Amino acid sequence: MEFSSPLEKTAPPVQAHRQAGPPLGVEPILDAPVLERERPAAPAGGGQSRKLPKAGLDGAGAGIATPGGAHRPPGLFRSAGFRFAVLFAVLFATAALVLVGALWLVTAGTLDRQTDMAIRSDALALVERFREGGTTSLVEAIEERLAVDVENDSIYLLVTADTDRRLAGNLNRWPVAWEPTENWFRTRVVHDGAETEARLHKIELPELRLLIGRDDTERRRLQQLLTEGVLSTSGIAVTLAFLGAWLMRRAMQARMRPAFATAAAIAGGDLSSRVALTGRDDEFDRLAATMNTMLDRIGTLMDGVRGVSDAIAHDLRTPIARARAKLEDALASAGRPATPEGAALRAAVERGIADLDGIARIFRALLRIAEAEAGARRAAFATFDLVPVLADAGEIYEAAAEARGQRLTTELPEKLELSGDRDLLLQAVANLLDNAIKFTPPGGEVRLSATATADGIEVAVEDDGPGMPPTDRGKAGRRFFRADEARATPGSGLGLALVQAVAGLHAGELVLEDADPDRTPPGMRVVLRLPSA
C-alpha cells in the first residue's frame, strides 16, 4: 500500500482499468501485507500473541523482539559477571577460612599439647620419686613443687586409695566430676579458694592415687580470644570476598559495556557503529576486534545486497513508466474499438497498465522499506501530535469500509506527542487498516484505537476476520511472505514488512495477536508500539 503524491504519477490515470479502491488520494493497495488467512477458526492456542522482531540486518525479520531487549543488562542471577564474581568470592572466602581455621587449630592445639607435656613430665618425675623413696619422698616432692610454683597454676593431690584421705597437695578433695575410667580429664576444681578450669591426669600407685594438673583458666581465655579473633577475621574475609566480587562484576560490566552499546546502535539501524578498543590487547580487546571485523564483513555484504535491490527498484521505474506512457498513448489514439477483437485488445492493454502500476507500487514499497531499515529517514524526525494522523487515516479508509458493508470505528485520545516521521507512520497505519478491511467480512467491524502507556504509545487495529495461526505470525513481517492459502488474495506481502521497518526505525515493535481468543473466528489485533516524545 502506498500513499502517493502527484509527483509520483508518471502518467495520467486511466479510469477505465481502475478497480474500486480507497478514497481519493490513496492508490489501490496491491502491496499490503497478508495478515489473515482464508481458513476456519484458529486452532487451539490461537490466543497467544507474537511479537515481530524489528527490521534487522537482513531486512527479513531478523532482529530484536523488544526495543533494547538484546542489550538490556540481564538479571542479577542470570548475569555471567555475577556468577564469576560469586565463584571468586566463594574461592577467596574458602581459602581465607581454611587459612584462619588452620591457624586456630595449630595455635589452640599447641597450647593443649604444651599443657599435656608439662603434666606428663611432672607425672613421670613424681612417679620416679615414689619408686625411689616411697610415700614420704613423694609427699616431699609435691610440697617442693608447690613451694616454687610462682604462677600458682600447678595442681597436686595425693590421697589414699581406700579412704581418699588427703596426704599432700593444694586440693581439699578428689574432684567430684572425675570418672574412674578416665586418666585424663578436664573439670572445674576449687584451687586456693577459687574455682577454676583445670586439666588433670590421674595416676594409680600402690595404695595411693595421685592427681597432677594445671590451672587452665588463662589458656582457655587465650583460646577464647583467639576464637573471637578467628571469627572476626573470617567475617572480614567474607566481606572482602564479596566486595571484591562486586568490584569484579562492575569491572566486567564496564569492559562489556562498549559491546552492549555497539549492539544497541546496530539494532537501532546504525550499522557503522563499532566496538571501541582500549589498547590493552587483552581478551576483551581481541573479542572487540573480532566483532568489528565481523561487523565490517556483514556491513559490506548488506550494502551490496541492499545496493543491488535498490538499484533494481530504482532503475526499473523509468522503463516501467515509459512503457505505461506508451500504452496510455496507444489507448488514447486508438479511440473506441469497433470490433470485438478491438475491445479485447483494449482490455488487454488496460490490464497491462494495471499490472505496470502494481509493479511500480512494489518498487516504491521496496525503496521505502530500504530507506526505513537504513535509517535514512531518521533525519526527518520531528515532534508532532499523532492523533490527527490517525484520524486522517481513519477518515480515508472509512469510505472504503462502508463500500464493503463494514463499519470502521476510531477511539483516539485528545493528544499523543511523538517524535518520528509523520508520513511513514501514516503509511504504516494505512497498511494495517487496508489489510483489516480486506479480510473483514461484510457486516464486520474494523477498530482503530490509540492509547498512551507507561512505556510509550500503542496504536491498535482490530478486525473481525479469520485471524492468523500463531505459527505464521513470526514470518508475517518478511518481505513477500504469503502463505499458500493466501496466494489468490491480491497483494505482494510487502505491507507488513514496511510497517515493521517503520516500527524499527522508531525504536518500536509490532505485535500480532487474536482480537478475541474466545470468539470463532478470533479476528486479528495488530499493535504498533512506539516510544513517546
Coordinates of C-alpha atoms in Angstrom, one line a residue:
M1 CA 0.0 0.0 0.0
E2 CA 1.3 3.4 -0.9
F3 CA 0.3 7.0 -0.2
S4 CA 1.3 8.8 -3.3
S5 CA 1.6 12.5 -4.2
P6 CA 1.1 13.9 -7.7
L7 CA 4.8 13.9 -8.2
E8 CA 4.8 10.1 -8.1
K9 CA 2.4 9.8 -11.0
T10 CA 4.2 9.2 -14.3
A11 CA 1.2 9.4 -16.5
P12 CA -2.5 10.5 -16.2
P13 CA -4.6 7.8 -14.7
V14 CA -6.7 5.6 -16.8
Q15 CA -10.0 5.3 -15.1
A16 CA -11.2 2.5 -17.4
H17 CA -8.9 -0.1 -15.9
R18 CA -9.0 1.0 -12.3
Q19 CA -10.9 -1.1 -9.8
A20 CA -12.8 0.3 -6.8
G21 CA -10.3 1.2 -4.1
P22 CA -9.7 3.5 -1.2
P23 CA -10.9 7.1 -1.3
L24 CA -9.3 9.9 -3.2
G25 CA -5.6 10.4 -2.5
V26 CA -4.7 6.8 -1.8
E27 CA -3.7 4.3 -4.5
P28 CA -5.2 0.9 -4.7
I29 CA -3.4 -1.4 -2.3
L30 CA -1.5 -4.2 -4.1
D31 CA 1.4 -4.4 -1.7
A32 CA -0.5 -4.7 1.6
P33 CA 0.5 -7.4 4.0
V34 CA -1.5 -10.6 4.1
L35 CA -2.1 -10.8 7.8
E36 CA -5.0 -13.2 7.8
R37 CA -5.7 -16.5 6.0
E38 CA -8.9 -17.8 4.4
R39 CA -9.4 -20.6 6.8
P40 CA -11.8 -21.8 9.5
A41 CA -11.4 -20.8 13.2
A42 CA -7.9 -20.5 14.6
P43 CA -6.6 -23.7 16.3
A44 CA -6.3 -24.1 20.0
G45 CA -3.7 -21.8 21.4
G46 CA -4.5 -19.1 18.9
G47 CA -4.9 -16.7 21.7
Q48 CA -1.2 -16.3 22.0
S49 CA 0.4 -13.1 20.7
R50 CA 3.6 -12.9 18.8
K51 CA 6.0 -10.0 18.7
L52 CA 7.5 -9.4 15.3
P53 CA 11.2 -8.6 15.5
K54 CA 12.4 -5.2 14.4
A55 CA 13.9 -5.0 11.0
G56 CA 17.4 -6.3 11.3
L57 CA 20.4 -6.5 9.1
D58 CA 18.8 -8.7 6.5
G59 CA 15.5 -6.8 6.5
A60 CA 13.6 -10.0 6.7
G61 CA 12.6 -10.0 10.3
A62 CA 15.9 -10.8 11.9
G63 CA 16.4 -8.6 14.9
I64 CA 15.2 -7.9 18.3
A65 CA 11.7 -8.5 19.6
T66 CA 11.6 -5.7 22.1
P67 CA 13.4 -2.4 21.9
G68 CA 16.7 -2.8 23.5
G69 CA 15.8 -6.4 24.6
A70 CA 19.1 -7.8 23.2
H71 CA 21.3 -5.3 25.0
R72 CA 19.3 -4.8 28.2
P73 CA 21.5 -5.9 31.2
P74 CA 20.5 -9.3 32.4
G75 CA 19.1 -10.0 35.8
L76 CA 21.5 -10.3 38.7
F77 CA 21.3 -14.1 39.0
R78 CA 21.4 -14.6 35.2
S79 CA 24.5 -12.4 34.8
A80 CA 27.7 -14.2 33.8
G81 CA 29.6 -11.5 35.7
F82 CA 27.6 -12.3 38.8
R83 CA 28.4 -16.0 38.5
F84 CA 32.1 -15.3 38.0
A85 CA 32.0 -12.8 40.9
V86 CA 30.3 -15.4 43.2
L87 CA 32.8 -18.0 42.2
F88 CA 35.7 -15.6 43.1
A89 CA 34.0 -14.8 46.4
V90 CA 33.5 -18.4 47.3
L91 CA 37.1 -19.4 46.4
F92 CA 38.5 -16.3 48.3
A93 CA 36.3 -16.9 51.3
T94 CA 37.0 -20.6 51.4
A95 CA 40.8 -20.0 51.2
A96 CA 40.6 -17.4 53.9
L97 CA 38.5 -19.6 56.2
V98 CA 40.8 -22.6 55.7
L99 CA 43.9 -20.4 56.5
V100 CA 42.3 -18.9 59.6
G101 CA 40.9 -22.3 60.7
A102 CA 44.3 -23.9 60.3
L103 CA 45.9 -21.1 62.3
W104 CA 43.3 -21.6 65.1
L105 CA 43.8 -25.3 65.2
V106 CA 47.6 -25.1 65.2
T107 CA 47.6 -22.4 68.0
A108 CA 44.9 -24.0 70.2
G109 CA 46.4 -27.4 69.7
T110 CA 49.8 -26.2 70.6
L111 CA 48.5 -24.7 73.9
D112 CA 46.8 -28.1 74.8
R113 CA 49.9 -30.1 73.8
Q114 CA 52.2 -27.9 75.9
T115 CA 49.9 -28.3 78.9
D116 CA 49.7 -32.1 78.5
M117 CA 53.5 -32.3 78.0
A118 CA 54.1 -30.3 81.2
I119 CA 51.7 -32.6 83.2
R120 CA 53.2 -35.8 81.7
S121 CA 56.7 -34.7 82.5
D122 CA 55.8 -33.8 86.1
A123 CA 54.0 -37.1 86.5
L124 CA 57.0 -39.1 85.4
A125 CA 59.2 -37.3 87.8
L126 CA 56.9 -37.8 90.8
V127 CA 56.4 -41.5 90.0
E128 CA 60.2 -41.9 89.9
R129 CA 60.5 -40.2 93.3
F130 CA 57.8 -42.6 94.7
R131 CA 59.8 -45.6 93.4
E132 CA 63.0 -44.3 95.0
G133 CA 61.7 -43.1 98.4
G134 CA 58.1 -44.2 98.8
T135 CA 55.2 -42.2 100.0
T136 CA 57.3 -39.8 102.2
S137 CA 59.6 -38.9 99.3
L138 CA 56.5 -38.3 97.1
V139 CA 54.9 -36.0 99.6
E140 CA 58.1 -34.0 100.0
A141 CA 58.4 -33.7 96.2
I142 CA 54.8 -32.4 96.0
E143 CA 55.4 -29.8 98.7
E144 CA 58.6 -28.7 97.0
R145 CA 56.8 -28.1 93.7
L146 CA 54.1 -26.2 95.4
A147 CA 56.6 -24.0 97.2
V148 CA 58.4 -23.0 94.0
D149 CA 55.1 -22.6 91.9
V150 CA 55.3 -18.8 91.5
E151 CA 52.5 -18.7 88.9
N152 CA 50.3 -20.8 91.1
D153 CA 48.9 -22.8 88.2
S154 CA 50.1 -26.3 89.4
I155 CA 47.6 -28.7 90.9
Y156 CA 48.5 -31.7 93.0
L157 CA 46.6 -34.1 95.2
L158 CA 47.8 -37.3 96.9
V159 CA 45.2 -39.4 98.7
T160 CA 44.9 -43.0 100.0
A161 CA 43.3 -45.4 97.6
D162 CA 40.8 -46.9 100.1
T163 CA 39.7 -43.9 102.2
D164 CA 40.6 -40.8 100.0
R165 CA 42.5 -39.3 102.9
R166 CA 44.5 -36.3 101.7
L167 CA 48.2 -36.7 102.2
A168 CA 49.6 -33.8 100.1
G169 CA 48.6 -31.2 97.5
N170 CA 46.6 -28.0 97.1
L171 CA 43.2 -29.5 96.6
N172 CA 40.9 -30.3 99.5
R173 CA 39.3 -33.3 98.0
W174 CA 39.2 -35.5 94.9
P175 CA 37.2 -33.9 92.1
V176 CA 33.5 -35.0 92.0
A177 CA 33.3 -34.9 88.2
W178 CA 36.0 -37.4 87.8
E179 CA 35.1 -40.7 86.1
P180 CA 37.1 -43.6 87.5
T181 CA 37.8 -45.0 84.0
E182 CA 39.4 -41.7 82.7
N183 CA 43.1 -41.0 83.3
W184 CA 43.0 -37.6 81.5
F185 CA 40.1 -35.3 82.1
R186 CA 39.1 -31.6 82.3
T187 CA 36.9 -30.3 85.1
R188 CA 36.3 -27.4 87.5
V189 CA 38.1 -27.5 90.8
V190 CA 38.4 -25.3 93.9
H191 CA 42.1 -24.2 93.8
D192 CA 43.4 -21.9 96.6
G193 CA 39.9 -20.8 97.4
A194 CA 38.9 -20.0 93.8
E195 CA 37.0 -22.2 91.3
T196 CA 39.0 -22.7 88.1
E197 CA 39.1 -24.8 85.0
A198 CA 41.8 -27.5 85.2
R199 CA 43.4 -30.1 83.0
L200 CA 44.1 -33.2 85.2
H201 CA 45.9 -36.5 85.0
K202 CA 45.3 -39.4 87.4
I203 CA 48.0 -41.9 88.3
E204 CA 47.3 -45.1 90.3
L205 CA 50.1 -46.0 92.7
P206 CA 50.2 -48.9 95.3
E207 CA 47.6 -48.0 97.9
L208 CA 47.7 -44.4 96.6
R209 CA 46.1 -42.2 94.0
L210 CA 48.0 -39.2 92.6
L211 CA 46.3 -36.3 90.7
I212 CA 48.5 -33.9 88.7
G213 CA 47.2 -31.0 86.7
R214 CA 47.5 -27.4 85.6
D215 CA 45.2 -24.4 86.0
D216 CA 43.7 -24.0 82.5
T217 CA 41.9 -20.7 83.0
E218 CA 44.4 -18.5 81.3
R219 CA 44.8 -20.9 78.4
R220 CA 41.1 -21.1 78.0
R221 CA 40.9 -17.3 78.0
L222 CA 43.6 -17.1 75.4
Q223 CA 41.8 -19.7 73.3
Q224 CA 38.6 -17.7 73.6
L225 CA 40.4 -14.5 72.4
L226 CA 41.9 -16.5 69.6
T227 CA 38.5 -17.8 68.6
E228 CA 37.0 -14.4 68.7
G229 CA 39.8 -13.1 66.5
V230 CA 39.3 -16.0 64.1
L231 CA 35.6 -15.2 63.8
S232 CA 36.3 -11.5 63.3
T233 CA 38.9 -12.3 60.7
S234 CA 36.6 -14.7 58.9
G235 CA 33.8 -12.1 58.8
I236 CA 36.2 -9.5 57.4
A237 CA 37.5 -12.1 54.8
V238 CA 34.0 -12.9 53.7
T239 CA 33.1 -9.2 53.4
L240 CA 36.2 -8.5 51.4
A241 CA 35.4 -11.5 49.2
F242 CA 32.0 -10.2 48.3
L243 CA 33.4 -6.7 48.0
G244 CA 35.9 -8.0 45.5
A245 CA 33.2 -9.9 43.8
W246 CA 31.2 -6.8 43.4
L247 CA 34.1 -4.9 42.0
M248 CA 34.9 -7.7 39.7
R249 CA 31.4 -7.7 38.4
R250 CA 31.5 -3.9 37.9
A251 CA 34.8 -4.2 36.1
M252 CA 33.4 -6.9 33.8
Q253 CA 30.3 -4.9 33.0
A254 CA 32.5 -1.8 32.3
R255 CA 34.6 -3.8 29.8
M256 CA 31.5 -5.3 28.2
R257 CA 29.6 -2.0 28.0
P258 CA 31.1 -0.9 24.7
A259 CA 30.0 -4.2 23.1
F260 CA 26.5 -3.7 24.5
A261 CA 26.4 -0.1 23.2
T262 CA 27.5 -1.2 19.8
A263 CA 24.9 -4.0 19.7
A264 CA 22.2 -1.4 20.7
A265 CA 23.3 1.0 18.0
I266 CA 23.3 -1.7 15.3
A267 CA 19.9 -2.9 16.5
G268 CA 18.7 0.7 16.1
G269 CA 19.9 0.8 12.5
D270 CA 23.4 2.3 12.8
L271 CA 25.4 -0.3 11.0
S272 CA 28.5 1.9 11.1
S273 CA 28.9 1.6 14.9
R274 CA 31.9 -0.4 16.1
V275 CA 33.2 -1.6 19.5
A276 CA 35.8 0.7 21.0
L277 CA 39.2 -0.8 21.8
T278 CA 41.2 0.1 24.9
G279 CA 44.6 -0.7 23.5
R280 CA 45.4 -3.2 26.3
D281 CA 45.3 -6.1 23.8
D282 CA 43.7 -8.4 26.3
E283 CA 40.9 -10.9 25.8
F284 CA 38.2 -8.2 25.7
D285 CA 40.1 -6.2 23.1
R286 CA 40.6 -9.3 20.9
L287 CA 36.9 -10.1 21.2
A288 CA 36.1 -6.5 20.3
A289 CA 38.4 -6.6 17.3
T290 CA 36.8 -9.9 16.1
M291 CA 33.3 -8.4 16.5
N292 CA 34.4 -5.3 14.5
T293 CA 35.8 -7.5 11.7
M294 CA 32.6 -9.5 11.6
L295 CA 30.5 -6.3 11.5
D296 CA 32.6 -4.9 8.7
R297 CA 32.1 -8.1 6.7
I298 CA 28.3 -8.0 7.4
G299 CA 28.1 -4.4 6.5
T300 CA 29.9 -4.9 3.2
L301 CA 27.6 -7.8 2.3
M302 CA 24.4 -6.0 3.3
D303 CA 25.5 -2.8 1.4
G304 CA 26.0 -5.0 -1.6
V305 CA 22.6 -6.7 -1.3
R306 CA 20.8 -3.5 -0.5
G307 CA 22.5 -1.7 -3.2
V308 CA 21.6 -4.3 -5.8
S309 CA 17.9 -4.4 -4.6
D310 CA 17.7 -0.6 -4.5
A311 CA 19.3 -0.2 -7.9
I312 CA 17.0 -2.6 -9.5
A313 CA 13.9 -1.0 -7.9
H314 CA 15.2 2.5 -8.8
D315 CA 16.4 1.8 -12.3
L316 CA 13.4 -0.1 -13.4
R317 CA 11.0 2.7 -12.5
T318 CA 11.9 4.7 -15.7
P319 CA 11.4 1.9 -18.2
I320 CA 8.1 0.9 -16.5
A321 CA 6.9 4.5 -16.6
R322 CA 7.9 4.7 -20.2
A323 CA 6.1 1.5 -21.1
R324 CA 3.0 2.7 -19.2
A325 CA 3.0 6.0 -21.0
K326 CA 3.2 4.3 -24.4
L327 CA 0.3 2.1 -23.5
E328 CA -1.7 5.1 -22.4
D329 CA -0.9 6.9 -25.7
A330 CA -1.9 3.8 -27.6
L331 CA -5.2 3.7 -25.8
A332 CA -5.8 7.4 -26.3
S333 CA -5.0 7.3 -30.1
A334 CA -6.9 4.1 -30.8
G335 CA -10.3 5.6 -29.9
R336 CA -13.3 3.4 -29.2
P337 CA -13.0 -0.1 -30.6
A338 CA -15.3 -1.0 -33.5
T339 CA -15.0 -4.8 -33.3
P340 CA -14.9 -7.4 -30.5
E341 CA -11.3 -8.1 -31.3
G342 CA -10.5 -4.4 -30.8
A343 CA -12.4 -4.3 -27.5
A344 CA -10.5 -7.4 -26.3
L345 CA -7.2 -5.8 -27.3
R346 CA -8.1 -2.6 -25.4
A347 CA -9.0 -4.6 -22.3
A348 CA -5.7 -6.4 -22.5
V349 CA -3.8 -3.1 -22.7
E350 CA -5.7 -1.8 -19.7
R351 CA -4.8 -4.9 -17.8
G352 CA -1.2 -4.4 -18.8
I353 CA -1.3 -0.8 -17.5
A354 CA -2.8 -2.0 -14.2
D355 CA 0.0 -4.6 -13.9
L356 CA 2.6 -2.0 -14.5
D357 CA 1.0 0.2 -11.8
G358 CA 1.2 -2.7 -9.4
I359 CA 4.9 -3.3 -10.2
A360 CA 5.7 0.3 -9.7
R361 CA 4.0 0.3 -6.3
I362 CA 6.0 -2.8 -5.3
F363 CA 9.3 -1.0 -6.3
R364 CA 8.2 2.1 -4.3
A365 CA 7.4 -0.1 -1.3
L366 CA 10.8 -1.8 -1.5
L367 CA 12.6 1.6 -1.7
R368 CA 10.6 2.9 1.3
I369 CA 11.5 -0.3 3.3
A370 CA 15.2 0.1 2.4
E371 CA 15.1 3.8 3.5
A372 CA 13.4 2.9 6.8
E373 CA 15.8 0.0 7.5
A374 CA 18.9 2.0 6.7
G375 CA 17.7 4.9 8.9
A376 CA 17.8 7.3 6.1
R377 CA 14.5 8.9 7.2
R378 CA 15.7 9.5 10.8
A379 CA 16.9 13.0 9.9
A380 CA 13.3 14.0 9.1
F381 CA 12.2 13.1 12.7
A382 CA 10.2 15.8 14.4
T383 CA 7.9 16.0 17.3
F384 CA 4.2 16.1 16.4
D385 CA 0.8 15.0 17.6
L386 CA -0.1 11.5 16.3
V387 CA -3.8 11.8 16.9
P388 CA -4.6 13.9 13.7
V389 CA -2.5 11.5 11.7
L390 CA -4.6 8.5 12.9
A391 CA -7.8 10.5 12.5
D392 CA -6.8 11.2 8.8
A393 CA -6.1 7.5 8.2
G394 CA -9.4 6.5 9.7
E395 CA -11.3 9.1 7.7
I396 CA -9.6 7.9 4.5
Y397 CA -10.5 4.3 5.0
E398 CA -13.9 4.8 6.4
A399 CA -15.5 5.2 2.9
A400 CA -13.6 2.0 1.8
A401 CA -15.0 0.1 4.7
E402 CA -18.6 1.3 4.0
A403 CA -18.3 0.3 0.4
R404 CA -17.6 -3.3 1.6
G405 CA -20.5 -3.2 4.0
Q406 CA -18.2 -2.8 7.0
R407 CA -18.0 -0.3 9.9
L408 CA -14.8 1.5 10.9
T409 CA -14.7 3.0 14.4
T410 CA -11.9 5.0 16.0
E411 CA -11.1 5.5 19.6
L412 CA -8.4 8.2 20.0
P413 CA -7.3 10.4 22.9
E414 CA -7.1 14.1 22.7
K415 CA -3.3 14.2 22.2
L416 CA -0.3 11.9 21.7
E417 CA 3.1 13.5 21.4
L418 CA 5.6 11.5 19.3
S419 CA 8.9 12.1 17.7
G420 CA 9.2 10.5 14.3
D421 CA 8.4 10.6 10.6
R422 CA 4.8 11.6 10.1
D423 CA 4.5 10.3 6.5
L424 CA 5.9 6.9 7.3
L425 CA 3.7 6.4 10.4
L426 CA 0.6 7.4 8.3
Q427 CA 1.7 4.8 5.7
A428 CA 2.1 2.1 8.3
V429 CA -1.3 2.7 9.9
A430 CA -2.9 2.9 6.4
N431 CA -1.3 -0.5 5.6
L432 CA -2.8 -2.0 8.7
L433 CA -6.3 -0.6 8.0
D434 CA -6.2 -1.7 4.4
N435 CA -5.3 -5.2 5.5
A436 CA -8.0 -5.3 8.2
I437 CA -10.7 -4.1 5.7
K438 CA -9.5 -6.7 3.1
F439 CA -10.1 -9.6 5.4
T440 CA -13.1 -8.5 7.4
P441 CA -16.4 -10.0 6.1
P442 CA -19.4 -7.8 5.1
G443 CA -21.1 -6.6 8.2
G444 CA -17.9 -6.8 10.3
E445 CA -16.2 -4.1 12.2
V446 CA -12.7 -2.6 12.0
R447 CA -11.5 -0.7 15.0
L448 CA -8.6 1.8 15.2
S449 CA -7.5 2.9 18.7
A450 CA -4.5 4.5 20.3
T451 CA -3.5 4.8 24.0
A452 CA -0.7 6.3 26.0
T453 CA 1.1 3.7 28.2
A454 CA 3.9 3.9 30.7
D455 CA 6.4 2.8 28.0
G456 CA 5.1 5.0 25.2
I457 CA 2.2 4.8 22.7
E458 CA 0.2 1.9 21.4
V459 CA -1.7 2.0 18.1
A460 CA -4.0 -1.0 17.6
V461 CA -6.0 -2.1 14.6
E462 CA -8.6 -4.9 15.2
D463 CA -10.9 -6.7 12.8
D464 CA -13.5 -9.5 12.8
G465 CA -11.7 -11.6 10.2
P466 CA -10.4 -15.2 10.4
G467 CA -7.2 -14.2 12.2
M468 CA -3.8 -15.9 11.7
P469 CA -2.3 -19.1 13.1
P470 CA 0.4 -18.4 15.7
T471 CA 2.9 -20.4 13.6
D472 CA 2.7 -17.9 10.8
R473 CA 2.9 -14.7 12.8
G474 CA 6.7 -14.8 13.1
K475 CA 7.0 -14.9 9.3
A476 CA 4.4 -12.2 8.5
G477 CA 7.0 -9.4 8.6
R478 CA 9.2 -10.9 6.0
R479 CA 9.3 -9.3 2.6
F480 CA 7.0 -11.1 0.1
F481 CA 5.8 -13.6 2.6
R482 CA 2.4 -15.0 1.7
A483 CA 1.0 -18.3 3.0
D484 CA -0.1 -20.8 0.4
E485 CA -3.8 -20.3 1.4
A486 CA -3.5 -16.6 0.5
R487 CA -1.8 -16.8 -2.9
A488 CA -5.0 -15.9 -4.6
T489 CA -5.6 -12.8 -2.5
P490 CA -4.5 -9.5 -4.1
G491 CA -1.2 -8.2 -2.6
S492 CA 2.5 -8.6 -2.7
G493 CA 3.3 -9.3 1.0
L494 CA 5.3 -6.0 1.5
G495 CA 2.8 -4.0 3.5
L496 CA 3.7 -5.6 6.9
A497 CA 7.4 -5.6 6.1
L498 CA 7.1 -1.8 5.6
V499 CA 5.1 -1.5 8.9
Q500 CA 7.8 -3.5 10.7
A501 CA 10.6 -1.4 9.1
V502 CA 8.8 1.8 10.3
A503 CA 8.5 0.4 13.8
G504 CA 12.2 -0.5 13.8
L505 CA 13.1 3.0 12.6
H506 CA 11.2 4.5 15.5
A507 CA 12.7 2.0 18.1
G508 CA 9.2 0.4 18.4
E509 CA 7.8 -3.1 17.9
L510 CA 4.9 -4.8 16.1
V511 CA 2.7 -7.4 17.9
L512 CA 0.2 -9.7 16.3
E513 CA -2.4 -11.4 18.5
D514 CA -6.0 -12.6 18.4
A515 CA -8.6 -9.9 18.7
D516 CA -10.8 -12.2 20.8
P517 CA -9.4 -15.6 21.6
D518 CA -12.8 -16.9 22.8
R519 CA -14.5 -16.0 19.6
T520 CA -14.7 -18.1 16.4
P521 CA -13.2 -16.8 14.2
P522 CA -10.9 -14.9 16.6
G523 CA -10.1 -11.9 14.4
M524 CA -6.8 -10.1 14.4
R525 CA -5.3 -7.4 16.5
V526 CA -2.2 -5.7 15.3
V527 CA -0.5 -3.4 17.9
L528 CA 2.2 -0.9 16.9
R529 CA 4.1 0.2 20.0
L530 CA 6.1 3.4 19.7
P531 CA 8.2 5.4 22.3
S532 CA 6.7 8.7 23.3
A533 CA 8.4 12.0 22.6

